[in-house]
PDB file of C-alpha atoms and ligand atoms in Angstrom:
ATOM      1  CA  MET A 220     -10.311  -1.102 -66.271  1.00  0.00           C
ATOM      2  CA  ARG A 221     -10.833  -0.549 -62.602  1.00  0.00           C
ATOM      3  CA  LEU A 222     -10.142  -3.784 -60.842  1.00  0.00           C
ATOM      4  CA  LEU A 223     -10.737  -2.898 -57.245  1.00  0.00           C
ATOM      5  CA  ASN A 224     -13.202  -0.518 -55.758  1.00  0.00           C
ATOM      6  CA  TYR A 225     -11.321   0.716 -52.723  1.00  0.00           C
ATOM      7  CA  ASP A 226     -13.838   3.266 -51.523  1.00  0.00           C
ATOM      8  CA  PHE A 227     -16.340   0.487 -51.244  1.00  0.00           C
ATOM      9  CA  CYS A 228     -13.912  -1.832 -49.473  1.00  0.00           C
ATOM     10  CA  TYR A 229     -12.836   0.672 -46.861  1.00  0.00           C
ATOM     11  CA  SER A 230     -16.296   1.921 -46.029  1.00  0.00           C
ATOM     12  CA  ASN A 231     -17.360  -1.619 -45.243  1.00  0.00           C
ATOM     13  CA  VAL A 232     -14.430  -2.758 -43.157  1.00  0.00           C
ATOM     14  CA  GLY A 233     -13.845   0.171 -40.883  1.00  0.00           C
ATOM     15  CA  LEU A 234     -12.379  -1.735 -37.973  1.00  0.00           C
ATOM     16  CA  LEU A 235     -10.456  -4.344 -39.868  1.00  0.00           C
ATOM     17  CA  VAL A 236      -6.835  -4.992 -38.882  1.00  0.00           C
ATOM     18  CA  MET A 237      -4.975  -2.998 -41.517  1.00  0.00           C
ATOM     19  CA  HIS A 238      -1.883  -5.172 -41.744  1.00  0.00           C
ATOM     20  CA  GLU A 239      -3.804  -8.185 -43.030  1.00  0.00           C
ATOM     21  CA  PHE A 240      -5.979  -6.008 -45.207  1.00  0.00           C
ATOM     22  CA  PHE A 241      -2.975  -4.353 -46.804  1.00  0.00           C
ATOM     23  CA  VAL A 242      -1.084  -7.592 -47.426  1.00  0.00           C
ATOM     24  CA  THR A 243      -4.204  -9.307 -48.761  1.00  0.00           C
ATOM     25  CA  SER A 244      -4.935  -6.409 -51.097  1.00  0.00           C
ATOM     26  CA  GLN A 245      -1.414  -6.803 -52.528  1.00  0.00           C
ATOM     27  CA  ILE A 246      -2.132 -10.493 -53.118  1.00  0.00           C
ATOM     28  CA  VAL A 247      -5.518  -9.831 -54.709  1.00  0.00           C
ATOM     29  CA  MET A 248      -4.057  -7.138 -56.957  1.00  0.00           C
ATOM     30  CA  ALA A 249      -1.272  -9.467 -58.109  1.00  0.00           C
ATOM     31  CA  VAL A 250      -3.788 -12.222 -58.912  1.00  0.00           C
ATOM     32  CA  LEU A 251      -6.080  -9.797 -60.769  1.00  0.00           C
ATOM     33  CA  GLU A 252      -3.136  -8.498 -62.769  1.00  0.00           C
ATOM     34  CA  GLU A 253      -2.198 -12.029 -63.775  1.00  0.00           C
ATOM     35  CA  ALA A 254      -5.816 -12.879 -64.591  1.00  0.00           C
ATOM     36  CA  GLU A 255      -6.153  -9.803 -66.776  1.00  0.00           C
ATOM     37  CA  LYS A 256      -2.865 -10.494 -68.543  1.00  0.00           C
ATOM     38  CA  ARG A 257      -4.125 -13.952 -69.478  1.00  0.00           C
ATOM     39  CA  GLY A 258      -7.612 -12.757 -70.344  1.00  0.00           C
ATOM     40  CA  ALA A 259      -9.213 -14.919 -67.661  1.00  0.00           C
ATOM     41  CA  LYS A 260     -12.975 -14.830 -67.287  1.00  0.00           C
ATOM     42  CA  LYS A 261     -12.877 -16.104 -63.762  1.00  0.00           C
ATOM     43  CA  VAL A 262     -10.485 -17.025 -60.974  1.00  0.00           C
ATOM     44  CA  LEU A 263     -11.438 -20.315 -59.336  1.00  0.00           C
ATOM     45  CA  GLU A 264      -8.736 -21.039 -56.785  1.00  0.00           C
ATOM     46  CA  VAL A 265      -5.846 -19.210 -55.164  1.00  0.00           C
ATOM     47  CA  TYR A 266      -3.096 -21.021 -53.253  1.00  0.00           C
ATOM     48  CA  LEU A 267      -1.053 -19.051 -50.763  1.00  0.00           C
ATOM     49  CA  VAL A 268       1.933 -19.922 -48.626  1.00  0.00           C
ATOM     50  CA  ILE A 269       2.154 -17.895 -45.442  1.00  0.00           C
ATOM     51  CA  GLY A 270       5.132 -18.134 -43.131  1.00  0.00           C
ATOM     52  CA  SER A 271       4.367 -18.699 -39.457  1.00  0.00           C
ATOM     53  CA  LEU A 272       6.537 -15.673 -38.589  1.00  0.00           C
ATOM     54  CA  SER A 273       4.739 -13.316 -40.935  1.00  0.00           C
ATOM     55  CA  LEU A 274       2.431 -12.287 -38.076  1.00  0.00           C
ATOM     56  CA  LEU A 275      -0.510 -12.589 -40.427  1.00  0.00           C
ATOM     57  CA  GLU A 276      -3.716 -13.742 -38.827  1.00  0.00           C
ATOM     58  CA  ILE A 277      -5.159 -16.332 -41.222  1.00  0.00           C
ATOM     59  CA  GLU A 278      -8.773 -15.556 -40.355  1.00  0.00           C
ATOM     60  CA  GLN A 279      -8.156 -11.858 -41.018  1.00  0.00           C
ATOM     61  CA  VAL A 280      -6.560 -12.690 -44.358  1.00  0.00           C
ATOM     62  CA  ARG A 281      -9.594 -14.788 -45.307  1.00  0.00           C
ATOM     63  CA  PHE A 282     -11.968 -12.042 -44.261  1.00  0.00           C
ATOM     64  CA  SER A 283     -10.036  -9.355 -46.134  1.00  0.00           C
ATOM     65  CA  TYR A 284      -9.907 -11.594 -49.184  1.00  0.00           C
ATOM     66  CA  LYS A 285     -13.656 -12.035 -49.216  1.00  0.00           C
ATOM     67  CA  VAL A 286     -14.181  -8.272 -49.036  1.00  0.00           C
ATOM     68  CA  LEU A 287     -11.533  -7.466 -51.649  1.00  0.00           C
ATOM     69  CA  VAL A 288     -12.626  -9.930 -54.343  1.00  0.00           C
ATOM     70  CA  LYS A 289     -16.193  -8.612 -54.454  1.00  0.00           C
ATOM     71  CA  ASP A 290     -16.985  -7.122 -57.869  1.00  0.00           C
ATOM     72  CA  THR A 291     -13.924  -8.708 -59.477  1.00  0.00           C
ATOM     73  CA  VAL A 292     -13.318 -11.863 -61.528  1.00  0.00           C
ATOM     74  CA  MET A 293     -12.104 -13.425 -58.263  1.00  0.00           C
ATOM     75  CA  LYS A 294     -15.535 -13.334 -56.707  1.00  0.00           C
ATOM     76  CA  GLY A 295     -16.465 -16.737 -55.306  1.00  0.00           C
ATOM     77  CA  SER A 296     -12.961 -18.123 -55.707  1.00  0.00           C
ATOM     78  CA  ARG A 297     -11.595 -20.504 -53.079  1.00  0.00           C
ATOM     79  CA  LEU A 298      -8.600 -19.467 -51.033  1.00  0.00           C
ATOM     80  CA  PHE A 299      -6.198 -22.166 -49.872  1.00  0.00           C
ATOM     81  CA  ILE A 300      -3.578 -21.228 -47.305  1.00  0.00           C
ATOM     82  CA  LYS A 301      -0.554 -23.340 -46.500  1.00  0.00           C
ATOM     83  CA  ARG A 302       1.399 -22.490 -43.365  1.00  0.00           C
ATOM     84  CA  LYS A 303       5.155 -22.637 -43.575  1.00  0.00           C
ATOM     85  CA  LYS A 304       7.246 -23.114 -40.457  1.00  0.00           C
ATOM     86  CA  GLY A 305       9.750 -20.502 -39.474  1.00  0.00           C
ATOM     87  CA  LYS A 306      13.466 -21.126 -39.684  1.00  0.00           C
ATOM     88  CA  ILE A 307      16.157 -19.290 -37.769  1.00  0.00           C
ATOM     89  CA  LYS A 308      19.923 -19.088 -37.805  1.00  0.00           C
ATOM     90  CA  CYS A 309      22.170 -18.252 -34.874  1.00  0.00           C
ATOM     91  CA  ASP A 310      25.386 -16.468 -35.778  1.00  0.00           C
ATOM     92  CA  LYS A 311      26.923 -17.214 -32.396  1.00  0.00           C
ATOM     93  CA  CYS A 312      26.735 -21.001 -32.205  1.00  0.00           C
ATOM     94  CA  GLY A 313      25.664 -21.827 -35.744  1.00  0.00           C
ATOM     95  CA  TYR A 314      22.311 -23.380 -34.837  1.00  0.00           C
ATOM     96  CA  GLU A 315      19.983 -23.475 -37.806  1.00  0.00           C
ATOM     97  CA  GLY A 316      16.483 -24.822 -37.708  1.00  0.00           C
ATOM     98  CA  GLU A 317      12.978 -24.459 -36.435  1.00  0.00           C
ATOM     99  CA  ILE A 318      12.068 -22.220 -33.598  1.00  0.00           C
ATOM    100  CA  LYS A 319      11.586 -24.095 -30.358  1.00  0.00           C
ATOM    101  CA  PHE A 320       9.196 -22.501 -27.960  1.00  0.00           C
ATOM    102  CA  LYS A 321       9.770 -23.185 -24.322  1.00  0.00           C
ATOM    103  CA  ASN A 322       6.860 -24.663 -22.453  1.00  0.00           C
ATOM    104  CA  ASP A 323       6.367 -21.552 -20.403  1.00  0.00           C
ATOM    105  CA  PRO A 324       2.875 -20.273 -19.585  1.00  0.00           C
ATOM    106  CA  ILE A 325       3.879 -16.748 -20.597  1.00  0.00           C
ATOM    107  CA  TYR A 326       4.213 -17.885 -24.208  1.00  0.00           C
ATOM    108  CA  HIS A 327       0.534 -18.638 -24.346  1.00  0.00           C
ATOM    109  CA  VAL A 328      -0.429 -15.051 -23.730  1.00  0.00           C
ATOM    110  CA  SER A 329       2.240 -13.068 -25.541  1.00  0.00           C
ATOM    111  CA  PHE A 330       4.249 -13.401 -28.699  1.00  0.00           C
ATOM    112  CA  PRO A 331       7.552 -15.009 -27.725  1.00  0.00           C
ATOM    113  CA  THR A 332      10.886 -13.367 -28.279  1.00  0.00           C
ATOM    114  CA  ILE A 333      12.813 -15.350 -30.806  1.00  0.00           C
ATOM    115  CA  ALA A 334      16.077 -16.652 -29.420  1.00  0.00           C
ATOM    116  CA  CYS A 335      18.462 -19.468 -30.280  1.00  0.00           C
ATOM    117  CA  ALA A 336      17.255 -22.860 -29.044  1.00  0.00           C
ATOM    118  CA  GLU A 337      20.841 -23.871 -28.237  1.00  0.00           C
ATOM    119  CA  CYS A 338      22.574 -20.877 -26.697  1.00  0.00           C
ATOM    120  CA  GLY A 339      19.816 -18.300 -26.229  1.00  0.00           C
ATOM    121  CA  SER A 340      21.443 -15.622 -28.394  1.00  0.00           C
ATOM    122  CA  SER A 341      19.438 -13.461 -30.714  1.00  0.00           C
ATOM    123  CA  VAL A 342      18.950 -14.991 -34.132  1.00  0.00           C
ATOM    124  CA  ARG A 343      18.210 -14.121 -37.708  1.00  0.00           C
ATOM    125  CA  ILE A 344      14.982 -15.269 -39.287  1.00  0.00           C
ATOM    126  CA  ILE A 345      15.863 -16.966 -42.565  1.00  0.00           C
ATOM    127  CA  GLU A 346      12.465 -18.437 -43.426  1.00  0.00           C
ATOM    128  CA  GLY A 347       8.884 -17.987 -42.351  1.00  0.00           C
ATOM    129  CA  ARG A 348       8.186 -14.316 -42.933  1.00  0.00           C
ATOM    130  CA  GLU A 349       7.067 -14.790 -46.494  1.00  0.00           C
ATOM    131  CA  CYS A 350       3.647 -14.567 -48.011  1.00  0.00           C
ATOM    132  CA  LEU A 351       3.623 -16.039 -51.494  1.00  0.00           C
ATOM    133  CA  ILE A 352       1.105 -16.841 -54.168  1.00  0.00           C
ATOM    134  CA  GLU A 353       1.934 -20.441 -54.986  1.00  0.00           C
ATOM    135  CA  SER A 354      -0.574 -20.962 -57.774  1.00  0.00           C
ATOM    136  CA  VAL A 355      -3.841 -19.720 -59.204  1.00  0.00           C
ATOM    137  CA  LYS A 356      -6.521 -21.612 -61.105  1.00  0.00           C
ATOM    138  CA  LEU A 357      -8.172 -19.564 -63.836  1.00  0.00           C
ATOM    139  CA  VAL A 358     -10.926 -20.002 -66.393  1.00  0.00           C
ATOM    140  CA  ILE A 359      -9.716 -18.573 -69.668  1.00  0.00           C
TER     141      ILE A 359
HETATM  142 ZN1  LIG B 105      23.001 -20.101 -30.731  1.00  0.00          ZN
END
């Protein structure tokens, strides 16, 4: 069974941002796999959790989703996206928590560098880069 018609998808979304399209196609494929495994006739709802540091543009994900679910049992399904805040850890001072963005005009035009809110050192991202399928509602 051919679940996704990629030739069709690509020819219709020539200028789409590929990062979102790629990630969304992974999501759609995973949902279709699950739906097929359970013999679902239709997928009604898909719930995603997307970390705020995943660099995924929500609107692009929604657009890609719409294109990708055409001609599948996911057609017409509703996509719910929950944003999850990023969490960082500083190895230097031990700070662990949310990212605090300084109120600097430059942050409104470019993606900020992530640094420790306490000491300014570089930090590790421990949460917020994920993109997960939380749940799916199927008609069996
Ligand atoms: Zn620190």
